[in-house]
XYZ file of C-alpha atoms in Angstrom:
625
model
C 6.520 6.864 -5.895
C 8.895 9.764 -6.640
C 9.137 10.746 -2.977
C 10.969 7.605 -1.928
C 13.486 8.001 -4.767
C 14.148 11.568 -3.617
C 15.778 10.074 -0.502
C 18.613 8.816 -2.682
C 19.721 12.419 -3.272
C 20.081 13.171 0.444
C 23.302 12.690 2.388
C 21.387 11.155 5.299
C 20.300 8.267 3.056
C 22.185 8.141 -0.265
C 25.674 7.032 0.932
C 24.144 4.464 3.275
C 22.001 3.084 0.452
C 25.075 2.855 -1.805
C 27.063 1.062 0.895
C 24.274 -1.462 1.437
C 23.811 -1.931 -2.318
C 27.486 -2.650 -2.943
C 27.663 -5.017 0.025
C 24.657 -7.032 -1.176
C 26.087 -7.066 -4.712
C 29.428 -8.379 -3.484
C 27.885 -11.070 -1.270
C 25.946 -12.460 -4.196
C 28.689 -12.041 -6.762
C 30.946 -14.280 -4.705
C 28.287 -16.610 -3.311
C 26.571 -17.328 -6.638
C 29.858 -17.684 -8.516
C 30.991 -20.208 -5.926
C 27.707 -22.155 -5.925
C 27.592 -22.275 -9.740
C 31.193 -23.486 -9.881
C 30.505 -26.169 -7.277
C 27.238 -27.231 -8.940
C 28.450 -27.518 -12.526
C 32.062 -28.533 -11.747
C 31.350 -30.617 -8.656
C 33.800 -33.422 -9.380
C 36.720 -30.965 -9.554
C 36.087 -29.888 -5.971
C 34.358 -32.643 -3.957
C 32.519 -35.958 -4.094
C 29.422 -34.452 -2.445
C 26.130 -34.213 -4.395
C 25.492 -30.720 -5.894
C 22.100 -30.422 -4.157
C 23.636 -31.081 -0.733
C 26.617 -28.831 -1.440
C 24.316 -25.891 -2.316
C 22.426 -26.274 0.967
C 25.731 -26.663 2.879
C 26.983 -23.386 1.377
C 23.726 -21.650 2.327
C 24.025 -22.945 5.899
C 27.661 -21.835 6.216
C 26.803 -18.310 5.026
C 23.997 -17.804 7.555
C 25.655 -19.556 10.526
C 27.464 -16.362 11.696
C 24.097 -14.613 12.033
C 23.211 -17.155 14.673
C 26.579 -17.014 16.439
C 27.476 -13.308 16.383
C 24.280 -11.261 16.007
C 24.054 -10.636 19.763
C 27.504 -9.036 19.784
C 26.709 -7.062 16.615
C 23.559 -5.626 18.245
C 25.505 -4.477 21.302
C 28.151 -2.824 19.131
C 25.490 -0.950 17.134
C 23.859 0.375 20.331
C 27.205 1.334 21.931
C 29.104 2.935 19.025
C 28.396 5.372 16.220
C 26.828 3.344 13.401
C 28.565 5.255 10.590
C 31.942 4.355 12.091
C 30.914 0.717 12.418
C 29.828 0.682 8.771
C 33.289 1.814 7.670
C 35.035 -0.829 9.819
C 32.802 -3.550 8.414
C 33.740 -2.494 4.885
C 37.459 -2.821 5.792
C 36.695 -6.373 6.932
C 35.036 -7.030 3.554
C 38.269 -6.119 1.743
C 40.212 -8.620 3.889
C 37.617 -11.339 3.191
C 37.935 -10.891 -0.555
C 41.698 -11.287 -0.316
C 41.167 -14.605 1.499
C 38.720 -15.706 -1.233
C 41.321 -14.873 -3.870
C 43.847 -17.084 -2.089
C 41.240 -19.888 -2.023
C 40.721 -19.676 -5.790
C 44.463 -19.531 -6.417
C 45.133 -22.619 -4.252
C 41.981 -24.408 -5.555
C 41.040 -24.889 -1.891
C 37.363 -25.611 -1.148
C 38.008 -25.189 2.586
C 39.437 -21.675 2.073
C 36.502 -20.658 -0.113
C 33.937 -21.938 2.373
C 35.835 -20.091 5.131
C 35.609 -16.892 3.077
C 31.884 -17.557 2.647
C 31.589 -17.907 6.425
C 33.415 -14.596 6.902
C 31.072 -12.936 4.392
C 28.221 -14.118 6.588
C 30.040 -12.523 9.558
C 30.384 -9.290 7.550
C 26.626 -9.248 6.922
C 25.951 -10.133 10.562
C 27.889 -7.105 11.785
C 26.250 -4.798 9.250
C 22.652 -6.012 9.854
C 21.884 -4.103 13.109
C 23.604 -1.024 11.676
C 21.476 -1.235 8.532
C 18.048 -1.329 10.126
C 18.769 0.666 13.303
C 20.281 3.615 11.424
C 17.158 4.238 9.332
C 14.940 5.514 12.203
C 17.800 7.847 13.218
C 18.132 9.439 9.784
C 14.550 9.204 8.455
C 11.243 10.622 9.649
C 8.519 8.113 10.504
C 6.553 8.885 7.338
C 9.732 8.143 5.326
C 10.383 4.763 6.921
C 8.170 2.698 4.628
C 9.709 4.325 1.537
C 13.218 4.044 2.990
C 12.776 0.374 3.832
C 11.182 -0.259 0.436
C 14.193 1.252 -1.334
C 16.581 -0.774 0.816
C 14.740 -4.013 0.067
C 14.344 -3.207 -3.627
C 17.954 -2.055 -3.915
C 19.174 -5.132 -2.072
C 17.378 -7.449 -4.450
C 18.474 -5.497 -7.517
C 22.013 -5.863 -6.149
C 21.334 -9.575 -5.694
C 20.158 -9.737 -9.296
C 23.201 -7.950 -10.710
C 25.600 -9.775 -8.400
C 24.001 -13.088 -9.305
C 24.199 -12.238 -13.004
C 27.875 -11.327 -12.841
C 28.660 -14.249 -10.561
C 27.070 -16.729 -12.950
C 28.727 -15.165 -16.003
C 32.186 -14.986 -14.435
C 31.915 -18.578 -13.206
C 31.345 -19.783 -16.760
C 34.174 -17.982 -18.593
C 37.810 -18.944 -19.096
C 39.929 -17.655 -16.193
C 36.758 -16.880 -14.273
C 38.330 -17.393 -10.851
C 40.697 -14.449 -11.351
C 37.868 -12.245 -12.631
C 35.682 -13.195 -9.640
C 38.475 -12.240 -7.236
C 39.157 -8.928 -8.971
C 35.452 -8.006 -9.148
C 34.830 -8.801 -5.488
C 37.910 -6.900 -4.322
C 37.048 -3.818 -6.400
C 33.475 -3.808 -5.089
C 34.692 -4.051 -1.485
C 36.966 -1.034 -1.976
C 34.115 0.984 -3.548
C 31.883 -0.003 -0.626
C 34.420 1.365 1.845
C 34.760 4.658 -0.057
C 30.968 5.044 -0.196
C 30.614 4.321 3.531
C 32.777 7.351 4.316
C 29.853 9.574 3.226
C 27.405 8.182 5.818
C 26.643 10.947 8.366
C 27.096 10.364 12.071
C 24.519 8.205 13.854
C 25.229 8.665 17.584
C 24.997 5.658 19.864
C 21.784 5.468 21.944
C 23.648 3.748 24.818
C 27.344 4.701 24.722
C 27.884 3.435 28.288
C 26.619 -0.053 27.459
C 28.886 -2.793 28.779
C 29.514 -5.434 26.128
C 28.570 -8.948 27.188
C 31.023 -11.272 25.371
C 28.909 -14.375 26.002
C 26.854 -14.847 22.808
C 24.439 -17.292 24.404
C 23.356 -15.202 27.399
C 23.288 -12.040 25.301
C 21.256 -13.774 22.609
C 18.666 -14.749 25.201
C 18.682 -11.199 26.573
C 18.138 -9.675 23.115
C 15.258 -12.043 22.442
C 13.857 -10.897 25.795
C 13.972 -7.269 24.591
C 12.075 -8.283 21.460
C 9.471 -10.240 23.429
C 8.598 -7.175 25.531
C 6.404 -6.082 22.635
C 4.314 -9.000 21.355
C 3.669 -7.453 17.961
C 7.395 -6.777 17.430
C 8.311 -10.338 18.350
C 5.685 -11.850 16.070
C 6.882 -9.525 13.309
C 10.345 -10.988 13.830
C 8.894 -14.490 13.502
C 7.194 -13.435 10.260
C 10.422 -11.925 8.885
C 12.346 -15.035 9.896
C 9.860 -17.300 8.197
C 10.158 -15.255 4.985
C 13.942 -15.636 4.996
C 13.627 -19.381 5.612
C 11.185 -19.604 2.717
C 13.278 -17.402 0.434
C 16.619 -19.006 1.327
C 15.169 -22.472 0.786
C 13.908 -21.393 -2.631
C 17.148 -19.683 -3.698
C 19.357 -22.549 -2.546
C 17.574 -24.958 -4.895
C 17.834 -22.795 -8.013
C 21.149 -24.206 -9.362
C 19.987 -27.826 -9.050
C 16.457 -26.905 -10.201
C 17.843 -25.188 -13.304
C 20.064 -28.165 -14.137
C 17.991 -31.193 -13.089
C 14.393 -29.996 -13.556
C 14.487 -27.394 -16.345
C 17.529 -28.840 -18.103
C 19.363 -25.526 -18.330
C 23.013 -24.508 -18.348
C 24.904 -22.356 -15.831
C 23.389 -19.138 -17.228
C 19.830 -20.394 -16.604
C 20.453 -20.142 -12.852
C 20.833 -16.397 -13.304
C 17.524 -16.260 -15.176
C 15.672 -17.850 -12.243
C 17.371 -15.741 -9.599
C 16.936 -12.575 -11.637
C 13.210 -13.157 -12.150
C 12.588 -13.822 -8.460
C 14.645 -10.872 -7.224
C 13.091 -8.473 -9.736
C 9.707 -9.501 -8.351
C 10.800 -8.667 -4.818
C 12.189 -5.340 -6.001
C 8.923 -4.357 -7.688
C 6.872 -5.566 -4.728
C 8.999 -3.574 -2.294
C 8.715 -0.359 -4.302
C 4.948 -0.791 -4.706
C 4.548 -0.960 -0.922
C 4.834 2.797 -0.451
C 2.126 3.498 -3.051
C -0.212 0.746 -1.834
C 0.215 1.860 1.776
C -0.103 5.606 1.004
C 3.313 6.321 2.602
C 2.294 4.982 6.006
C 2.879 1.673 7.733
C 0.217 -0.674 6.352
C 0.477 -4.121 7.891
C -2.613 -5.181 5.947
C -0.229 -5.878 3.054
C 1.390 -8.688 5.059
C -1.534 -11.174 4.772
C -1.879 -10.167 1.110
C 1.760 -11.091 0.615
C 1.461 -14.428 2.406
C -1.546 -15.404 0.270
C 0.421 -14.729 -2.909
C 3.454 -16.670 -1.680
C 1.314 -19.734 -1.006
C -0.774 -19.598 -4.189
C 2.135 -19.102 -6.574
C 4.417 -21.446 -4.612
C 1.914 -24.238 -5.108
C 1.494 -23.323 -8.750
C 5.276 -23.468 -9.211
C 5.313 -26.996 -7.802
C 2.669 -28.150 -10.290
C 4.027 -26.127 -13.234
C 7.560 -27.562 -13.047
C 8.467 -29.809 -16.026
C 8.531 -33.562 -15.432
C 10.907 -34.459 -18.289
C 14.356 -33.125 -19.179
C 15.317 -31.896 -22.676
C 17.809 -34.153 -24.540
C 20.626 -31.596 -24.175
C 21.267 -28.741 -21.687
C 19.603 -25.511 -22.856
C 21.043 -22.004 -22.750
C 18.772 -19.064 -21.881
C 17.102 -18.450 -25.277
C 16.248 -22.107 -26.039
C 15.125 -22.525 -22.442
C 12.726 -19.577 -22.787
C 11.146 -21.296 -25.793
C 10.872 -24.598 -23.931
C 7.357 -25.603 -22.852
C 6.498 -24.534 -19.306
C 9.462 -22.187 -18.746
C 7.441 -18.944 -19.002
C 4.899 -20.363 -16.538
C 7.716 -21.112 -14.078
C 9.177 -17.620 -14.510
C 5.755 -16.020 -13.970
C 5.344 -17.943 -10.716
C 8.802 -16.914 -9.533
C 8.169 -13.242 -10.335
C 4.774 -13.346 -8.570
C 6.303 -14.985 -5.501
C 8.919 -12.247 -5.392
C 6.282 -9.541 -5.839
C 4.138 -10.827 -2.977
C 7.272 -11.419 -0.926
C 7.957 -7.673 -1.156
C 4.434 -6.937 0.113
C 5.101 -9.327 2.988
C 8.544 -8.217 4.150
C 8.666 -4.387 3.872
C 5.784 -3.613 6.296
C 7.178 -6.112 8.830
C 10.584 -4.392 8.862
C 8.959 -0.954 9.256
C 6.689 -2.277 12.030
C 9.674 -3.724 13.896
C 11.560 -0.418 13.676
C 8.639 1.832 14.661
C 7.452 -0.201 17.631
C 10.901 -1.054 19.055
C 12.292 0.916 21.976
C 14.932 3.296 20.575
C 17.360 2.629 23.466
C 17.876 -0.990 22.400
C 16.540 -1.012 18.852
C 19.814 -2.377 17.420
C 19.735 -5.287 19.878
C 16.138 -6.053 18.905
C 17.265 -6.058 15.264
C 20.116 -8.329 16.340
C 17.505 -10.623 17.908
C 15.711 -10.537 14.578
C 18.914 -11.582 12.814
C 19.460 -14.374 15.324
C 15.979 -15.766 14.809
C 16.343 -15.269 11.039
C 19.553 -17.307 11.125
C 18.012 -20.025 13.272
C 15.094 -20.366 10.879
C 17.360 -20.417 7.811
C 19.742 -22.984 9.320
C 16.778 -25.186 10.216
C 15.310 -24.614 6.750
C 18.587 -25.531 5.024
C 18.882 -28.656 7.173
C 15.289 -29.659 6.555
C 15.656 -29.130 2.805
C 18.855 -31.170 2.697
C 17.196 -33.959 4.713
C 14.064 -34.082 2.538
C 16.085 -34.052 -0.681
C 18.378 -36.790 0.639
C 15.320 -38.950 1.287
C 14.144 -38.722 -2.293
C 11.874 -35.675 -2.294
C 11.974 -33.828 -5.616
C 12.715 -30.104 -5.750
C 9.236 -29.184 -7.137
C 7.613 -31.181 -4.321
C 9.857 -29.354 -1.835
C 8.496 -26.045 -3.206
C 4.936 -27.320 -2.683
C 5.684 -28.383 0.903
C 7.168 -24.926 1.589
C 4.068 -23.202 0.163
C 1.687 -25.256 2.327
C 3.881 -24.636 5.377
C 3.767 -20.904 4.573
C -0.027 -20.944 4.787
C 0.081 -22.761 8.140
C 2.638 -20.328 9.620
C 0.664 -17.315 8.358
C -2.577 -18.550 9.921
C -0.752 -19.177 13.210
C 0.721 -15.659 13.354
C -2.521 -13.949 12.302
C -4.388 -15.972 14.908
C -2.048 -14.622 17.600
C -2.175 -11.041 16.278
C -5.557 -10.478 14.569
C -4.481 -6.882 13.874
C -2.800 -8.154 10.676
C -6.008 -9.653 9.289
C -8.057 -6.665 10.442
C -5.778 -4.288 8.570
C -5.944 -6.578 5.518
C -9.748 -6.423 5.474
C -9.615 -2.657 5.933
C -7.014 -2.314 3.156
C -9.165 -4.352 0.773
C -12.182 -2.165 1.591
C -10.514 1.140 0.811
C -8.773 -0.206 -2.316
C -11.756 -1.948 -3.935
C -15.026 -0.387 -2.752
C -13.735 3.132 -2.032
C -11.017 5.650 -2.867
C -10.085 7.303 0.397
C -8.851 10.904 0.493
C -7.258 12.003 3.761
C -6.847 15.471 5.201
C -4.689 16.418 8.233
C -4.361 12.830 9.483
C -1.151 13.883 11.250
C -3.337 15.655 13.823
C -4.041 12.241 15.337
C -1.170 11.886 17.841
C 1.538 9.283 17.175
C 1.572 8.308 20.840
C -0.410 8.846 24.001
C -4.142 8.733 24.730
C -6.826 10.629 22.824
C -10.575 10.407 22.252
C -11.618 10.423 18.583
C -15.182 11.539 17.820
C -16.802 11.211 14.400
C -20.079 11.490 12.546
C -21.753 8.134 11.852
C -22.753 7.676 8.212
C -22.477 3.947 7.480
C -21.740 0.508 8.866
C -18.095 0.699 7.739
C -17.189 4.049 9.333
C -14.933 2.375 11.888
C -13.065 0.518 9.141
C -12.566 3.728 7.135
C -11.128 5.554 10.159
C -8.913 2.544 10.887
C -7.634 2.616 7.307
C -6.646 6.272 7.642
C -4.758 5.908 10.946
C -1.651 3.738 11.371
C -2.220 3.454 15.139
C -4.633 0.848 16.550
C -7.956 2.383 17.644
C -10.425 0.990 20.179
C -13.947 1.711 18.861
C -16.991 1.915 21.092
C -19.945 0.354 19.249
C -23.462 -0.909 19.739
C -23.435 -4.390 21.289
C -25.875 -5.761 18.716
C -23.646 -4.767 15.780
C -20.628 -6.026 17.722
C -22.172 -9.506 17.776
C -23.063 -9.725 14.074
C -22.032 -13.226 12.872
C -19.618 -12.213 10.090
C -18.300 -8.832 11.238
C -17.925 -9.869 14.885
C -14.497 -11.336 14.056
C -13.353 -7.968 12.699
C -14.665 -6.056 15.720
C -13.139 -8.491 18.201
C -9.825 -8.466 16.341
C -9.820 -4.673 16.652
C -10.610 -4.949 20.381
C -13.786 -2.909 19.952
C -15.737 -2.065 23.109
C -19.440 -3.116 22.998
C -21.904 -0.748 24.669
C -25.638 -0.796 25.379
C -28.128 1.755 26.629
C -29.003 1.948 30.319
C -32.440 0.584 29.426
C -31.131 -2.432 27.458
C -28.216 -3.507 29.652
C -27.017 -1.181 32.439
C -24.262 -3.610 33.452
C -22.775 -3.641 29.942
C -23.038 0.160 29.831
C -20.941 0.553 32.984
C -18.480 -2.070 31.810
C -18.028 -0.166 28.541
C -17.194 3.086 30.333
C -14.743 1.201 32.545
C -13.033 -0.299 29.478
C -12.833 3.109 27.804
C -11.250 4.576 30.928
C -8.728 1.738 31.195
C -7.802 2.054 27.510
C -7.209 5.808 27.776
C -5.249 5.352 31.005
C -3.079 2.857 29.113
C -2.225 5.435 26.422
C -4.509 4.050 23.705
C -6.703 5.761 21.129
C -10.453 5.369 21.695
C -13.077 6.359 19.119
C -16.792 6.925 19.640
C -19.703 7.960 17.436
C -21.438 10.431 19.756
C -24.647 10.499 17.683
C -25.276 7.014 19.080
C -26.683 5.711 15.803
C -26.148 5.713 12.042
C -27.800 8.648 10.332
C -30.964 7.832 8.393
C -31.040 11.064 6.371
C -27.358 11.963 5.962
C -27.503 14.787 8.524
C -25.728 14.856 11.889
C -27.865 13.883 14.869
C -27.327 15.626 18.231
C -24.221 14.477 20.124
C -24.998 12.579 23.320
C -23.462 13.461 26.698
C -21.331 10.275 26.913
C -18.356 12.372 25.767
C -18.486 14.443 28.942
C -18.709 11.349 31.130
C -15.610 9.858 29.486
C -13.632 13.096 29.893
C -14.586 13.397 33.553
C -12.652 10.195 34.253
C -9.835 10.752 31.705
C -9.007 14.337 30.718
C -7.489 13.558 27.311
C -7.425 15.548 24.049
C -10.470 15.152 21.807
C -9.817 14.679 18.077
C -12.806 15.656 15.869
C -13.103 13.632 12.658
C -15.529 14.106 9.756
C -16.421 11.478 7.160
C -17.920 12.460 3.815
C -18.948 10.678 0.641
C -20.265 7.598 2.441
C -23.912 8.690 2.365
C -25.526 6.865 -0.513
C -22.952 4.056 -0.550
C -24.145 0.461 -0.189
C -23.229 0.472 3.517
C -25.371 3.515 4.387
C -29.104 3.657 5.154
C -30.004 5.721 2.127
C -32.710 4.034 -0.007
C -33.543 1.559 2.741
C -31.461 -1.042 4.492
C -27.684 -1.371 3.888
C -26.598 -3.831 1.177
C -30.180 -3.796 -0.114
C -29.230 -2.432 -3.529
C -25.942 -4.125 -4.370
C -26.649 -3.633 -8.047
C -26.215 0.113 -7.460
C -22.755 -0.329 -5.999
C -20.171 1.932 -7.592
C -16.602 0.616 -7.245
C -13.855 3.018 -6.192
C -16.354 5.552 -4.854
C -14.559 8.663 -3.592
C -14.846 9.184 0.145
C -12.939 11.509 2.449
C -11.848 11.834 6.038
C -10.863 15.169 7.583
C -9.274 15.586 11.011
C -9.669 18.764 13.042
C -7.402 20.401 15.584
C -7.256 18.582 18.954
C -9.709 20.058 21.461
C -8.778 20.616 25.096
C -10.917 18.320 27.314
C -12.180 21.334 29.253
C -13.639 22.815 26.046
C -15.045 19.584 24.611
C -18.763 20.376 24.887
C -20.976 18.011 22.820
C -22.781 20.764 20.879
C -19.518 22.586 20.075
C -17.924 19.341 18.930
C -20.912 18.645 16.684
C -20.490 22.051 15.036
C -16.776 21.372 14.517
C -17.465 18.011 12.837
C -20.172 19.618 10.684
C -17.748 22.315 9.566
C -15.048 19.727 8.810
C -17.464 17.639 6.763
C -18.652 20.489 4.580
C -21.583 20.234 2.197
C -20.885 16.669 1.005
C -22.543 14.020 3.177
């Protein structure tokens, strides 16, 4: 995990991280202080119910994302992003002056207007934040960079929430809130001056001032890549889920747990610490590469612990409001806090890979506008979520029941997205395999090209060889496999999700054989990776069988580089044919068995002779089978 923290020492990342951290801290310092004041001193400000006021404040803050994200995306693609960051920080200083006037005049309208402007500030900074990372970081640093941003953001939320709640509860708190917010805004501007230049990808872009037509256009950019668009839907759902949860915390702390103002900070702090830990763990669990298999893992945790939170919530209030220490000793509180931390942890697993996936697979020329589309859809989801929560609560639904409804809805949304893009579930199954049954060691994986077509050839040791290779490579791979294995009842879902290509011998099914070669040719012509096991069968003695001539036939139609791959350590595992049929001796299974994958230098198609390739794979494998 040290590698991602090393980014903080670099000029290409450190000042940007500090700017983002201070901005998130300031947003939450002001927003939480305001919500706590309005929740616990409601009658001094308005006749509206505290629960409805909290959801109104949440809706006002995110409304600018919906209205102005399209313009923000255009600005980030047209102008240098470091310059935009500095201008946004100047705007933050002005906003905090307006908030100070609102506190001084005791004007709810002025404070809500300042909250709206803070949402505008975040709207303008959003495309800068996520579009600047691919310009300043290498691809292998993106997961760690995004993880630090997410973790840092939620630590900033925690600290800002803590200070906001504390300042809201002290004598003369309004003046201290104003001073703290203004000081933070000034520090944010000074930090932003250290961000290095990030040249505009489209400096000649003509700004479309119409937010509605430009919004539709940006969504069109995002929809050009189905996986990117569905990632945006997943991100948006997470922010709906998270915003709905956070908006209820003040009322939940007061009316369900029976706590005081400071107990709100305890709930928010526990949840945000969970997200911070989950985000930082992503780089280690994904081995520094994009691992979208963590996304289903995250969604499962959000649902399980969301439901548990609904059932674990107390049903009776204590006789008097409890401060933090008495509340911690109250029955059921630790269970609630555990659920909140776990939801945050799994939320980190869910959100970090989706942001990295969106950045990597977006076209660089309009990446900021795709991120703007993400912000627009995020805002739409959160506005709808805030409205739905307010409506359900107004009709008598309790807050714990609302949490349960959100958890069940999370499961339904996850199943819908994974049904549309089975790649998520496939990667989840693969991730589970290499983190429970095996310990995978990788060598020279970067020799597999990041883009463009290539033919991967590998020795065939077990029934899970394709899954092991998939786990090692962040790019999707089309595997050519025996049609009988392809149609196995349980694993057929995995193979179909991975768009494997079934093949048969000329004797068994000549039509299927020709169709397979046609599919391989089309996949390579489309710039995809295709993998074959040229032995044509799984080894029965651990040794390499002769390579069949199908390689030459493929290369005759598509002259692409050949990537030799060697697997070792799988012989003797429960999925190999050693000691009889696979899975025949489950009692001999050894968890976390060490296996390895080694990738050789790409071979020119003109030199890719089957026997020579076999010798290369044998040399890569070494003595261990």
